[in-house]
CSV table of C-alpha atoms in Angstrom, one decimal:
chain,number,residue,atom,x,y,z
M,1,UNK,CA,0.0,0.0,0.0
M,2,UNK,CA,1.3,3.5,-0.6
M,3,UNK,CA,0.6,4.9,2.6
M,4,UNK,CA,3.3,5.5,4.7
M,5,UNK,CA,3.4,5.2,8.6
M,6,UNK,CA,5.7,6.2,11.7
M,7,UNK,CA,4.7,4.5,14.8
M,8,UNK,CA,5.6,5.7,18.2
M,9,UNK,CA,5.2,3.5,21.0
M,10,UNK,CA,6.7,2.1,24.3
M,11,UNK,CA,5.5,-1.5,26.0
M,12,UNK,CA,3.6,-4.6,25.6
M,13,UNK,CA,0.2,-2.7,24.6
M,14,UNK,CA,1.6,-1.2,21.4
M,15,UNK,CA,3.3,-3.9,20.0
M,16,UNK,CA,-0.3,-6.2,18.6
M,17,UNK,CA,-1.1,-2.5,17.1
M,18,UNK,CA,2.4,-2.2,15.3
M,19,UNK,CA,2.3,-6.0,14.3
M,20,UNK,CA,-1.4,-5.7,12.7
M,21,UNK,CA,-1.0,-2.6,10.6
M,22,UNK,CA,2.2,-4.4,9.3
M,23,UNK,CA,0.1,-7.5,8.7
M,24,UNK,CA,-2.1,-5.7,6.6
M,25,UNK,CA,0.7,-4.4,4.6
M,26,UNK,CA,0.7,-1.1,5.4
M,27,UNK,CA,4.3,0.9,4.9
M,28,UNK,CA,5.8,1.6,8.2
M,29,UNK,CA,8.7,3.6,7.4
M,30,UNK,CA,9.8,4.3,11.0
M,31,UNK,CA,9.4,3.4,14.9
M,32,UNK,CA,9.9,5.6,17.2
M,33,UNK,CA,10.0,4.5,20.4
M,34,UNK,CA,12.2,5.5,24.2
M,35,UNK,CA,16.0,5.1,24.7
M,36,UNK,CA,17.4,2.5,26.1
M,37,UNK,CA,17.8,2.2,29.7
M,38,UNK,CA,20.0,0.7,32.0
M,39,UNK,CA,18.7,-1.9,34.5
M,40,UNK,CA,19.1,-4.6,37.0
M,41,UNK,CA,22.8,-4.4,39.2
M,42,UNK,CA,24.4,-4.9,36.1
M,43,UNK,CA,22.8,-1.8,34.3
M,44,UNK,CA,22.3,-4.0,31.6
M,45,UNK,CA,20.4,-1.6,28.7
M,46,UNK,CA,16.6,-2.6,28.4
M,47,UNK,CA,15.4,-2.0,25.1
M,48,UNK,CA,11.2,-1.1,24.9
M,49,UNK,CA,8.9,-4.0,23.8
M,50,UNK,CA,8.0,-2.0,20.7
M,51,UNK,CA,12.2,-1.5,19.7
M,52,UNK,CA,12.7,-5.1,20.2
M,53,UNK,CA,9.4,-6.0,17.6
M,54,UNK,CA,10.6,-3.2,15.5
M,55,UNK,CA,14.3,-4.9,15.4
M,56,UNK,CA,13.0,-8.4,14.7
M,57,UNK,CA,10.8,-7.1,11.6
M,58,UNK,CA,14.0,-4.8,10.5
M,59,UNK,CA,12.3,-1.5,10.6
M,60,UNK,CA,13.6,1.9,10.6
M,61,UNK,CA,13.8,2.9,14.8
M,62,UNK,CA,14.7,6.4,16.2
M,63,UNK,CA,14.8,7.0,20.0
M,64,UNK,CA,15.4,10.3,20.6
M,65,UNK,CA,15.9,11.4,24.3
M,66,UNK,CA,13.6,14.7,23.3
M,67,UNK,CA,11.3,15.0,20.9
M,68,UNK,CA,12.0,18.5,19.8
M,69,UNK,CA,15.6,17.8,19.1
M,70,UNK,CA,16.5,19.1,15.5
M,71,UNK,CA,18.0,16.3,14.4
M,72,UNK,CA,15.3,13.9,15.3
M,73,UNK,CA,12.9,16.2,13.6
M,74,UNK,CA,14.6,16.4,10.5
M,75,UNK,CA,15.0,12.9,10.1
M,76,UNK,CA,11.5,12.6,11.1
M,77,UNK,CA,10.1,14.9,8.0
M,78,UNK,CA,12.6,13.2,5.5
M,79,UNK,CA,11.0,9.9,6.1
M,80,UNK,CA,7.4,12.3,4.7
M,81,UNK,CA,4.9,9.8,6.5
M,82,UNK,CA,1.0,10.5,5.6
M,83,UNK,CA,0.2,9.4,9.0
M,84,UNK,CA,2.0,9.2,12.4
M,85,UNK,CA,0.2,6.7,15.1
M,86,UNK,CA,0.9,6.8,18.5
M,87,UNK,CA,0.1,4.0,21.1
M,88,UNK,CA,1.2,4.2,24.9
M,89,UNK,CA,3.9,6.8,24.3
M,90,UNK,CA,4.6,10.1,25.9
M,91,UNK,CA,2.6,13.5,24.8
M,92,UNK,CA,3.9,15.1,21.5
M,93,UNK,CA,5.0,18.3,20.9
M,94,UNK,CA,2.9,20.0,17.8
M,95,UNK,CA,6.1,20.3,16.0
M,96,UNK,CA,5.4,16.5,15.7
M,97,UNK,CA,2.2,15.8,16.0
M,98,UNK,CA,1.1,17.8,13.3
M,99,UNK,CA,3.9,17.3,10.6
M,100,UNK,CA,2.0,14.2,8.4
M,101,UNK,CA,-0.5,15.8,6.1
M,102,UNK,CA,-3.2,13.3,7.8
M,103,UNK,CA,-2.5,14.1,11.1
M,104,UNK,CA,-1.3,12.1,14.0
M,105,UNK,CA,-4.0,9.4,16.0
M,106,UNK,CA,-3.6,7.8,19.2
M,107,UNK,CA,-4.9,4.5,20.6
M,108,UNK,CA,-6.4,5.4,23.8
M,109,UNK,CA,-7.6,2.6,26.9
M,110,UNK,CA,-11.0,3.7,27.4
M,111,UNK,CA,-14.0,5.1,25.9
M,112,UNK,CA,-13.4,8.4,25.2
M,113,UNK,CA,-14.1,11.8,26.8
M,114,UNK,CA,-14.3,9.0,29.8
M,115,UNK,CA,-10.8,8.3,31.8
M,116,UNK,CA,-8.3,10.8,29.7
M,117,UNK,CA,-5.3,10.4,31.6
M,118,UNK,CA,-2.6,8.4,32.2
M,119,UNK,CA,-4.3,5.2,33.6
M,120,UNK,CA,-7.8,4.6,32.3
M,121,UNK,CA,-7.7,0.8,32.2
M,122,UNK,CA,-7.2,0.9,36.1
M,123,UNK,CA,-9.5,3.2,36.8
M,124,UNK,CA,-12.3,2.2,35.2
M,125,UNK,CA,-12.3,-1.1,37.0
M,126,UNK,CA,-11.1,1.2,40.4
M,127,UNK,CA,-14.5,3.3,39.8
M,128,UNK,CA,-16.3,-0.3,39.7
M,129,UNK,CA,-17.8,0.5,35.9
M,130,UNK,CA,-18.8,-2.2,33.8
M,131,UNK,CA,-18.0,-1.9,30.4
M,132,UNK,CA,-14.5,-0.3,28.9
M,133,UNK,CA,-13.0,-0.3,26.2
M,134,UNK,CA,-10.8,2.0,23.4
M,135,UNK,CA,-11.1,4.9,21.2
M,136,UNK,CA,-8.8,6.0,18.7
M,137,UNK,CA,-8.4,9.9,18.0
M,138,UNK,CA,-6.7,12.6,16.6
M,139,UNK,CA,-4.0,14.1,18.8
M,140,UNK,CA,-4.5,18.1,19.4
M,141,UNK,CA,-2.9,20.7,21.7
M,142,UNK,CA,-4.3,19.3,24.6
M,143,UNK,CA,-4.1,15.7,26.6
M,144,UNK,CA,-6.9,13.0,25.2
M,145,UNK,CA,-9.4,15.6,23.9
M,146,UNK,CA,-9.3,15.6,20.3
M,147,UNK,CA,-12.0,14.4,17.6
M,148,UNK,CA,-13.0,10.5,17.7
M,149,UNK,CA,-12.0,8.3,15.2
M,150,UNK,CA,-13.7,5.0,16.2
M,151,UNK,CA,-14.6,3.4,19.4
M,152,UNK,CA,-15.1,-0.6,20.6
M,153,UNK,CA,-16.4,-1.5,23.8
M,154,UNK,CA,-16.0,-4.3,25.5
M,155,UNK,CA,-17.8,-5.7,29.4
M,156,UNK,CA,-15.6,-5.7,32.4
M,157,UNK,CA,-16.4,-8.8,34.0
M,158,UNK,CA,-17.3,-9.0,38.3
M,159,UNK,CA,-13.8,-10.7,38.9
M,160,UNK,CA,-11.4,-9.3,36.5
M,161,UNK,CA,-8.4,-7.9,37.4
M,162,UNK,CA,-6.7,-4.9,35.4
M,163,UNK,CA,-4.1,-7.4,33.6
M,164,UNK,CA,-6.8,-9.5,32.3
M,165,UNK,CA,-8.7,-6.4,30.8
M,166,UNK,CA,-5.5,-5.0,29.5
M,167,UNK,CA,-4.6,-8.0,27.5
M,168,UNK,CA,-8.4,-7.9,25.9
M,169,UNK,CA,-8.2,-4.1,24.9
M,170,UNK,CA,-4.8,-4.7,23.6
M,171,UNK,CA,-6.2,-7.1,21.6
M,172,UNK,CA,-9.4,-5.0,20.6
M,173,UNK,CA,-6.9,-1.8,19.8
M,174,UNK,CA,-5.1,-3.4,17.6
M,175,UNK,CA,-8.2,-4.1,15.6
M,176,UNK,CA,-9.2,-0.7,16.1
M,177,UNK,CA,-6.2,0.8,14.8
M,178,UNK,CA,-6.3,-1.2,11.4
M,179,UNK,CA,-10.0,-0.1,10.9
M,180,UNK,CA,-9.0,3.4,11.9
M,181,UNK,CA,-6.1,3.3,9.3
M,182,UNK,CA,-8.4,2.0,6.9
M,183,UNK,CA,-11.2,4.3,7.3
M,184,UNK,CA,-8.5,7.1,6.9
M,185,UNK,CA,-6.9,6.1,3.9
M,186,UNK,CA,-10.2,5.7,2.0
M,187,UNK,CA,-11.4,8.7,3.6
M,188,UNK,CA,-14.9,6.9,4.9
M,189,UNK,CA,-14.0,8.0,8.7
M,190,UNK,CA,-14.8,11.7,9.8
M,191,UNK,CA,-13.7,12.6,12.9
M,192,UNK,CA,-16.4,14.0,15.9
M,193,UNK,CA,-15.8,15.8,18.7
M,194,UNK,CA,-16.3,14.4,22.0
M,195,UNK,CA,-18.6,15.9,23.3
M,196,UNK,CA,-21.1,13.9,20.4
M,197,UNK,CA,-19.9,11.0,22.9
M,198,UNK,CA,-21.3,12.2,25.9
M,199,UNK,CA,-25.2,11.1,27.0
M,200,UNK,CA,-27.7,13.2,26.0
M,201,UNK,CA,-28.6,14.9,29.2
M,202,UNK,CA,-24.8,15.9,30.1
M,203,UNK,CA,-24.4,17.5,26.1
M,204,UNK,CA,-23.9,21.4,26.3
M,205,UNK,CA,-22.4,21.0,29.7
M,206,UNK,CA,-18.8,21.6,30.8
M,207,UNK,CA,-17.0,18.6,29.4
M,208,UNK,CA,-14.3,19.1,31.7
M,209,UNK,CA,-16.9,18.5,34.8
M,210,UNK,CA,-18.6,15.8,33.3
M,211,UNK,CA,-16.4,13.1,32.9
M,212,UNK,CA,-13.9,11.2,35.3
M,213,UNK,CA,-10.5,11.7,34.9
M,214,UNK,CA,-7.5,8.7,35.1
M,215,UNK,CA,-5.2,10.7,36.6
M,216,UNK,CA,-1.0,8.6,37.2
M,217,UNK,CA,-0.9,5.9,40.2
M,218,UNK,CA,0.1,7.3,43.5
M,219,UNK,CA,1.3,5.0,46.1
M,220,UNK,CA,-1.0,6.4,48.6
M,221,UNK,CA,-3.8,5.7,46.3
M,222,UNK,CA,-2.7,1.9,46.1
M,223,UNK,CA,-3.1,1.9,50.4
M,224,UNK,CA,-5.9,0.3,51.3
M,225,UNK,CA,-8.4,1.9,53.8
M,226,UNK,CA,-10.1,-0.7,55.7
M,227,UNK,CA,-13.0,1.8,56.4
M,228,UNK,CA,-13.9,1.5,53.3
M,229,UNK,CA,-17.0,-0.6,52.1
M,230,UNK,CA,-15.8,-4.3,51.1
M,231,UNK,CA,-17.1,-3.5,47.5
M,232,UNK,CA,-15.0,-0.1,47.2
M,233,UNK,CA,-11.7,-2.4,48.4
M,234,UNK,CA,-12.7,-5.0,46.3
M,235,UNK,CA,-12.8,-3.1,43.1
M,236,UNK,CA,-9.2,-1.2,44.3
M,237,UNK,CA,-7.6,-4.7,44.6
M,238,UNK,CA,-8.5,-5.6,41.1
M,239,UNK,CA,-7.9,-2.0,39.2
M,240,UNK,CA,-4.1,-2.8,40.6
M,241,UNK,CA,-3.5,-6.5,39.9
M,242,UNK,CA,-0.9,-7.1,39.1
M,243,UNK,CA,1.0,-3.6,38.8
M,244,UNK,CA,1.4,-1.5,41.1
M,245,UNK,CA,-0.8,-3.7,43.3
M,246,UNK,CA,-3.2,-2.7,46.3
M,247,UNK,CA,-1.0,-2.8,49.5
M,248,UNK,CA,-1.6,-2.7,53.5
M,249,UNK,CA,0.1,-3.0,56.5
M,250,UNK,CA,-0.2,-5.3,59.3
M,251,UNK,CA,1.1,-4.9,63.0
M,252,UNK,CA,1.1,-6.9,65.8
M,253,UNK,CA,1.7,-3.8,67.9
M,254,UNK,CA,5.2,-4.0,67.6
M,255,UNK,CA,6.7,-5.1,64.1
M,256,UNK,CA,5.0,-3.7,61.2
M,257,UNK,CA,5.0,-4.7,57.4
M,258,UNK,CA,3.6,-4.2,54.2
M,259,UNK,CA,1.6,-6.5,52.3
M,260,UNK,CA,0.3,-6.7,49.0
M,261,UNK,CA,-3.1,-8.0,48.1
M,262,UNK,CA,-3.0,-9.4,44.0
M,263,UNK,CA,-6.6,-11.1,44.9
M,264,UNK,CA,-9.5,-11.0,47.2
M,265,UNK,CA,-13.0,-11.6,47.0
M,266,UNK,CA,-16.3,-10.1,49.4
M,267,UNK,CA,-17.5,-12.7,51.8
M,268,UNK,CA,-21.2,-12.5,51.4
M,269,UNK,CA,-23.5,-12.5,53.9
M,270,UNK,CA,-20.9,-11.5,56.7
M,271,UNK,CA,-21.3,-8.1,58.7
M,272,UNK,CA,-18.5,-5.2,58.3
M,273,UNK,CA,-17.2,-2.6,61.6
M,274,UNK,CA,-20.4,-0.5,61.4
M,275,UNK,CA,-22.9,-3.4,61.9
M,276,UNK,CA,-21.1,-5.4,64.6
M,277,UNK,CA,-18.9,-2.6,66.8
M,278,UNK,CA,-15.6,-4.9,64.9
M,279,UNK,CA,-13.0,-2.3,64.0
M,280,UNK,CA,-11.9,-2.3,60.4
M,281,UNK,CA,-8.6,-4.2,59.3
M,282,UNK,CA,-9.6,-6.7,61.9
M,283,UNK,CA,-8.2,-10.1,61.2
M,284,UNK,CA,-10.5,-13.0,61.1
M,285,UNK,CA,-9.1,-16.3,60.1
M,286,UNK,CA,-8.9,-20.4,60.7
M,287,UNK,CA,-4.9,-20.4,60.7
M,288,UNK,CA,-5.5,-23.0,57.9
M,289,UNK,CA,-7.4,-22.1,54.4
M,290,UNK,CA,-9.0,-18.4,54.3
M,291,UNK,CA,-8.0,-14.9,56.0
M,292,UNK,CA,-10.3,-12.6,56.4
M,293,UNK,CA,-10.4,-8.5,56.6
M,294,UNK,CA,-13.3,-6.8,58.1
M,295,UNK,CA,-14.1,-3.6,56.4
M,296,UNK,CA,-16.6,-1.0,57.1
M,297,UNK,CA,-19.6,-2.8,55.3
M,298,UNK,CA,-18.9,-6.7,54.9
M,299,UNK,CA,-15.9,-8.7,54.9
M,300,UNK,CA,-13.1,-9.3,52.2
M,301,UNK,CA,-10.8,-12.8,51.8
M,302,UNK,CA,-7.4,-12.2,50.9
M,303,UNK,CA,-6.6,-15.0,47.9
M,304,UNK,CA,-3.3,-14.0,46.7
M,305,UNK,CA,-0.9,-12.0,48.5
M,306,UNK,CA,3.0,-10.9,49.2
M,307,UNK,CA,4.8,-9.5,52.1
M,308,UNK,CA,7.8,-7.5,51.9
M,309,UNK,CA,10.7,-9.6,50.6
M,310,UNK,CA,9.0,-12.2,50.2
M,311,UNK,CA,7.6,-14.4,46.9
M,312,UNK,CA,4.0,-13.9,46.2
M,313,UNK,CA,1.4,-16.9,47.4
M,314,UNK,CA,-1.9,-18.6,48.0
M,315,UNK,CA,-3.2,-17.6,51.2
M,316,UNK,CA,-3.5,-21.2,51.8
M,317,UNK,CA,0.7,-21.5,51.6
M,318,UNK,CA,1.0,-18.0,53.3
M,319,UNK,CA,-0.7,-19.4,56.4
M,320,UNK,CA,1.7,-22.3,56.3
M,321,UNK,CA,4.5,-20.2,57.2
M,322,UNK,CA,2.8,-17.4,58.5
M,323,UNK,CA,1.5,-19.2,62.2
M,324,UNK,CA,0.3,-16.2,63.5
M,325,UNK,CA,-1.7,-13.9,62.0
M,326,UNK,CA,-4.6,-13.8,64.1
M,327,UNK,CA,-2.2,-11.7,66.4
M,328,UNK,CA,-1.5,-9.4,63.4
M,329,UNK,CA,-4.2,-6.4,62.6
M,330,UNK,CA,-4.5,-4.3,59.5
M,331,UNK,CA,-3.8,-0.5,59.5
């Protein structure tokens, strides 16, 4: 095809976008993706997921430290890309963004005006929603507000964790991109503002106000609060499994360590600290198969967990090691 593409990207996620637009024969005449980085005690340099798919398939990679560096711009226009696409990279400069005559699109984790920001896979499940899914759209001056391309939802199922739903929009975006590509290059796909996307009654309002944001992952967002209902805790667990993970911190009134919870599930029918005087982060176990956590409404069971410096486990082989915990509280 005569179309010619430069791909920017970073990890896992962009790599099934990059691979299916090359399937489909498309022209990618350049990657452009972060610098290496040294890592581990050998500062070994650890090359992105997308450079290393962009090495094995022989393309064309720059990895410029800034992206309004002269030199990198230059080579950038004499490559004369009709398109640039951008998946799970860092915000461009409109030097950039707006050199292809095309334009520049971006693969985005969530339905869009919903969860613009820098983690909108983890907090839709955080916010307990039950659908997600991706949008791409065309880059402007500002972060994840410019005109919609296309959009695929997808349900969030009552269990699933944020590494499960990443690996299905992954999936769905790369399908997305190709049909966004397409749609572009035959010129079927106009572009809508967002604010077409928003329900009805909320159109003609403050966009801004209107929709929740998915702001970076603090640490003290990840700590759980035990006075929290069991459903609110519940939902936090899973929007952070497996990275950064949900974390507390037990004490038996004298040692204290962190602990990080990768899987838990409500105990129905059980009574939380504002029904039964209990207070929250209250331990409630059999020293043998399940550990409990009372919460403010209802109960949650730890499955899968990891204290500090130590392997992650079943609760069942935690407990094996772990004698006593009944003696332990969370904070």
């Amino acid at each position: 095809m005569s179309l010619k593409i430069v791909y920017m990207g970073t990890p896992e996620f962009a790599v099934a976008p990059l691979d299916a637009i090359i399937e489909k024969g498309y022209d990618v005449v350049g990657v452009v993706t972060v610098p290496d980085k040294p890592s581990g005690r050998g500062l070994k340099l650890n090359e992105s997921a997308v450079k290393q798919y962009a090495v094995s398939k022989g393309l064309k990679i720059m990895q410029p430290v800034s992206l309004k560096e002269q030199g990198f711009l230059d080579e950038l226009a004499a490559l004369e890309a009709d398109l640039f696409i951008v998946v799970a990279f860092r915000m461009l400069p409109k030097v950039v963004w707006s050199m292809p005559k095309m334009g520049t699109f971006n693969l985005h984790g969530s339905l869009l005006p919903q969860y613009r920001g820098a983690a909108p896979i983890n907090w839709a499940i955080i916010n307990g929603e039950k659908k997600s899914g991706v949008t791409t759209f065309l880059i402007d001056e500002k972060i994840d507000t410019g005109n919609i391309l296309m959009r695929q939802e997808c349900a969030i199922g009552d269990n699933e964790n944020v590494g499960i739903l990443y690996d299905r929009l992954m999936a769905i975006g790369a399908e997305l991109v190709v049909k966004s590509v397409e749609g572009l290059a035959d010129g079927t796909l106009v572009p809508q503002p967002q604010e077409l996307f928003l329900p009805e009654e909320l159109r003609g309002k403050d966009i801004d106000t209107v929709v929740d944001g998915a702001p970076k992952l603090t640490k003290e967002l990840c700590r759980i609060k035990w006075d929290n209902p069991v459903s609110k805790i519940h939902n936090l667990v899973r929007g952070l499994s497996p990275y950064p993970a949900a974390f507390s911190t037990i004490t038996d009134g004298i040692k204290e360590i962190d602990m990080k919870i990768f899987e838990a599930q409500p105990v129905d029918g059980t009574c939380g600290a504002s029904s039964n005087g209990i207070p929250a982060g209250t331990v409630v176990t059999d020293k043998k198969s399940y550990i409990h956590v009372i919460c403010s409404e209802g109960r949650l069971s730890l499955e899968e967990i990891q204290l500090a410096g130590k392997k992650r486990m079943k609760v069942k082989d935690f407990l094996l090691g772990f004698r006593d915990i009944e003696n332990f509280r969370f904070i």
